[in-house]
Amino acid sequence: MKRFQYTLEGVLSFRRQEEERCQAELAAALRRLETERQRQRQIEDAIHRALQTRIQTPPTTAGDLLQWDRYMGRQRAALDAQAAVVATAAATVETRRQELLAARVEVRKLEKHRERRHDEWALAARRQDQQRLDEIGTLMTHWKARAV
C-alpha cells in the first residue's frame, strides 16, 4: 500500500503558519502594552515627585503656584491620555489573544482530522496485509495438497 498522504496538508501548513503569526502578533501586543504601562508609571511617578516637592517646599509666590498648577494640569492630562493608550493596548492584546485562540482551534481541528484519516489508512493497510497473508496461506495450502 502506498504511504499515507494527507490531502489537506497544505491547508494544515497554512493554518499552522497563521497560528505562528497570531502568536507573534500577541507577543508584540503584549510588549507594546508593557511599554505603555511603563510610560504611565513614569507619568504617575512624575506627579508623585511634584506633589512631594510641593509638600516639602511650598511655593513662595503666586507665580510659582500658578506654574506648579499648570505643570500638574499637563501631567494629569498626560496621565489621562496615557490611560487611554493603555486601555487601547489592552484591548488589542485581548483581540490578539482571541485571534490566537481561534487559530489554535482551527489547527487542532485539522490535526484531529489528519489523525482520523491516518488511522483509517493504517486500518486499511492492516486489512490489505492480512488479506495478502490469507491469500499466501491459501496458496500454500493448495500447493501442499497438490504435493501430496
Coordinates of N, CA and C in Angstrom, one line a residue, residues 20-120:
E20 N 1.2 30.7 14.1 CA 2.5 31.3 14.5 C 2.5 32.8 14.3
R21 N 1.8 33.3 13.3 CA 1.7 34.7 13.0 C 0.9 35.3 14.2
C22 N -0.2 34.7 14.6 CA -1.0 35.2 15.7 C -0.2 35.2 17.0
Q23 N 0.6 34.2 17.2 CA 1.5 34.2 18.4 C 2.4 35.4 18.4
A24 N 3.0 35.6 17.2 CA 4.0 36.8 17.1 C 3.2 38.1 17.3
E25 N 2.0 38.2 16.8 CA 1.3 39.5 17.0 C 0.9 39.6 18.4
L26 N 0.5 38.6 19.1 CA 0.2 38.7 20.5 C 1.4 39.1 21.3
A27 N 2.5 38.5 21.0 CA 3.8 38.8 21.7 C 4.1 40.3 21.5
A28 N 3.9 40.8 20.3 CA 4.2 42.2 20.0 C 3.2 43.1 20.8
A29 N 1.9 42.7 20.8 CA 0.9 43.5 21.5 C 1.2 43.5 23.0
L30 N 1.6 42.4 23.6 CA 2.0 42.4 25.0 C 3.2 43.3 25.3
R31 N 4.2 43.3 24.4 CA 5.3 44.1 24.6 C 4.9 45.6 24.5
R32 N 4.0 45.9 23.6 CA 3.6 47.3 23.5 C 2.8 47.7 24.7
L33 N 1.9 46.8 25.2 CA 1.1 47.1 26.4 C 2.1 47.4 27.6
E34 N 3.1 46.5 27.8 CA 4.0 46.7 28.9 C 4.8 48.1 28.7
T35 N 5.2 48.4 27.5 CA 5.8 49.7 27.3 C 4.9 50.9 27.6
E36 N 3.6 50.8 27.2 CA 2.7 51.9 27.5 C 2.4 51.9 29.0
R37 N 2.3 50.8 29.7 CA 2.1 50.8 31.2 C 3.3 51.4 31.9
Q38 N 4.5 51.2 31.3 CA 5.7 51.7 31.9 C 5.7 53.3 31.7
R39 N 5.3 53.7 30.6 CA 5.1 55.2 30.4 C 4.1 55.8 31.4
Q40 N 3.0 55.1 31.6 CA 2.0 55.5 32.5 C 2.6 55.6 33.9
R41 N 3.4 54.6 34.3 CA 4.0 54.6 35.7 C 5.0 55.8 35.8
Q42 N 5.7 56.1 34.7 CA 6.6 57.3 34.7 C 5.9 58.6 34.9
I43 N 4.7 58.7 34.3 CA 3.9 59.9 34.5 C 3.4 60.0 35.9
E44 N 2.9 58.9 36.4 CA 2.5 58.8 37.8 C 3.6 59.1 38.8
D45 N 4.8 58.6 38.5 CA 6.0 59.0 39.3 C 6.3 60.5 39.3
A46 N 6.2 61.1 38.1 CA 6.4 62.5 38.0 C 5.4 63.3 38.8
I47 N 4.2 62.9 38.8 CA 3.1 63.5 39.6 C 3.4 63.4 41.0
H48 N 3.8 62.2 41.4 CA 4.1 61.9 42.8 C 5.3 62.8 43.3
R49 N 6.3 62.8 42.5 CA 7.5 63.7 42.8 C 7.1 65.1 43.0
A50 N 6.3 65.6 42.0 CA 5.8 67.0 42.1 C 5.0 67.3 43.4
L51 N 4.2 66.3 43.7 CA 3.4 66.5 45.0 C 4.3 66.5 46.2
Q52 N 5.3 65.6 46.2 CA 6.3 65.6 47.3 C 7.1 66.9 47.4
T53 N 7.5 67.4 46.3 CA 8.2 68.6 46.2 C 7.3 69.8 46.7
R54 N 6.1 69.8 46.3 CA 5.1 70.8 46.8 C 4.9 70.8 48.3
I55 N 4.9 69.6 48.8 CA 4.7 69.5 50.3 C 6.0 69.9 51.0
Q56 N 7.1 69.6 50.5 CA 8.4 69.9 51.2 C 8.7 71.4 51.1
T57 N 8.5 71.9 49.9 CA 8.8 73.4 49.7 C 7.6 74.0 49.0
P58 N 6.7 74.6 49.8 CA 5.6 75.3 49.3 C 6.0 76.4 48.4
P59 N 5.2 76.8 47.4 CA 5.5 77.9 46.5 C 5.6 79.2 47.3
T60 N 6.5 80.0 47.0 CA 6.7 81.3 47.7 C 5.9 82.4 47.0
T61 N 5.6 82.3 45.8 CA 4.9 83.4 45.1 C 3.7 82.8 44.4
A62 N 2.8 83.7 44.0 CA 1.6 83.3 43.2 C 2.1 82.8 41.9
G63 N 3.1 83.3 41.3 CA 3.6 82.8 40.0 C 4.1 81.4 40.1
D64 N 4.8 81.1 41.2 CA 5.3 79.7 41.5 C 4.1 78.7 41.6
L65 N 3.1 79.2 42.3 CA 1.9 78.4 42.5 C 1.2 78.1 41.2
L66 N 1.1 79.2 40.4 CA 0.4 79.1 39.0 C 1.2 78.2 38.1
Q67 N 2.6 78.3 38.2 CA 3.4 77.4 37.3 C 3.2 76.0 37.8
W68 N 3.2 75.7 39.1 CA 3.1 74.3 39.6 C 1.7 73.8 39.2
D69 N 0.7 74.6 39.3 CA -0.7 74.2 38.9 C -0.8 73.9 37.4
R70 N -0.1 74.7 36.6 CA -0.1 74.4 35.1 C 0.6 73.0 34.9
Y71 N 1.8 72.9 35.5 CA 2.5 71.7 35.4 C 1.7 70.4 35.8
M72 N 1.0 70.5 36.9 CA 0.2 69.4 37.4 C -1.0 69.2 36.4
G73 N -1.5 70.2 35.8 CA -2.6 70.1 34.8 C -2.1 69.3 33.6
R74 N -0.9 69.7 33.1 CA -0.3 69.0 32.0 C -0.1 67.5 32.3
Q75 N 0.5 67.3 33.5 CA 0.8 65.9 33.9 C -0.5 65.1 34.0
R76 N -1.5 65.7 34.6 CA -2.8 64.9 34.7 C -3.4 64.6 33.3
A77 N -3.3 65.6 32.4 CA -3.8 65.4 31.1 C -3.0 64.3 30.4
A78 N -1.7 64.4 30.6 CA -0.8 63.3 30.0 C -1.2 62.0 30.6
L79 N -1.5 61.9 31.9 CA -1.8 60.7 32.5 C -3.1 60.1 32.0
D80 N -4.1 61.0 31.8 CA -5.4 60.6 31.2 C -5.2 60.1 29.8
A81 N -4.4 60.8 29.0 CA -4.2 60.4 27.6 C -3.4 59.0 27.6
Q82 N -2.5 58.9 28.5 CA -1.7 57.6 28.6 C -2.6 56.5 29.1
A83 N -3.6 56.8 29.9 CA -4.5 55.7 30.4 C -5.4 55.2 29.2
A84 N -5.7 56.2 28.3 CA -6.5 55.8 27.1 C -5.6 54.9 26.2
V85 N -4.3 55.3 26.1 CA -3.4 54.5 25.2 C -3.3 53.1 25.8
V86 N -3.1 53.0 27.2 CA -3.0 51.7 27.8 C -4.3 50.9 27.6
A87 N -5.4 51.5 27.7 CA -6.7 50.8 27.5 C -6.8 50.2 26.1
T88 N -6.4 51.0 25.1 CA -6.4 50.6 23.7 C -5.4 49.4 23.5
A89 N -4.2 49.5 24.1 CA -3.2 48.5 24.0 C -3.8 47.2 24.7
A90 N -4.4 47.3 25.8 CA -5.0 46.1 26.5 C -6.1 45.5 25.6
A91 N -6.9 46.3 25.0 CA -7.9 45.8 24.1 C -7.3 45.1 22.9
T92 N -6.2 45.6 22.4 CA -5.5 45.0 21.3 C -5.0 43.6 21.7
V93 N -4.4 43.6 22.9 CA -3.9 42.3 23.4 C -5.0 41.3 23.5
E94 N -6.2 41.7 24.0 CA -7.3 40.8 24.1 C -7.8 40.3 22.7
T95 N -7.8 41.2 21.8 CA -8.2 40.8 20.4 C -7.2 39.8 19.8
R96 N -5.9 40.1 20.0 CA -4.9 39.2 19.5 C -5.0 37.8 20.2
R97 N -5.3 37.8 21.5 CA -5.4 36.6 22.2 C -6.6 35.8 21.7
Q98 N -7.7 36.4 21.3 CA -8.8 35.7 20.8 C -8.5 35.2 19.4
E99 N -7.8 36.0 18.6 CA -7.4 35.5 17.3 C -6.5 34.3 17.4
L100 N -5.5 34.3 18.3 CA -4.7 33.1 18.5 C -5.5 31.9 19.0
L101 N -6.4 32.1 19.8 CA -7.3 31.0 20.3 C -8.0 30.4 19.1
A102 N -8.6 31.3 18.2 CA -9.3 30.8 17.1 C -8.4 30.0 16.1
A103 N -7.2 30.6 15.9 CA -6.2 29.9 15.0 C -5.8 28.5 15.6
R104 N -5.6 28.5 16.9 CA -5.3 27.2 17.5 C -6.4 26.2 17.4
V105 N -7.6 26.6 17.5 CA -8.8 25.7 17.3 C -8.8 25.2 15.9
E106 N -8.5 26.0 14.9 CA -8.5 25.5 13.5 C -7.4 24.5 13.3
V107 N -6.2 24.8 13.9 CA -5.1 23.8 13.7 C -5.5 22.5 14.4
R108 N -6.1 22.6 15.6 CA -6.4 21.3 16.3 C -7.5 20.5 15.5
K109 N -8.4 21.2 14.9 CA -9.4 20.5 14.1 C -8.8 19.8 13.0
L110 N -7.9 20.4 12.3 CA -7.2 19.8 11.1 C -6.3 18.7 11.6
E111 N -5.6 18.9 12.7 CA -4.7 17.8 13.2 C -5.6 16.6 13.6
K112 N -6.7 16.8 14.2 CA -7.6 15.6 14.6 C -8.1 15.0 13.3
H113 N -8.5 15.8 12.3 CA -8.9 15.2 11.1 C -7.8 14.4 10.4
R114 N -6.6 14.9 10.4 CA -5.5 14.2 9.9 C -5.2 12.9 10.6
E115 N -5.3 13.0 11.9 CA -5.1 11.7 12.7 C -6.2 10.7 12.4
R116 N -7.4 11.1 12.2 CA -8.5 10.2 11.9 C -8.2 9.5 10.5
R117 N -7.8 10.4 9.6 CA -7.5 9.9 8.2 C -6.3 8.9 8.3
H118 N -5.3 9.2 9.1 CA -4.2 8.3 9.2 C -4.6 7.0 9.8
D119 N -5.5 7.0 10.8 CA -6.0 5.8 11.5 C -6.7 5.0 10.5
E120 N -7.6 5.6 9.6 CA -8.3 4.9 8.6 C -7.3 4.3 7.6

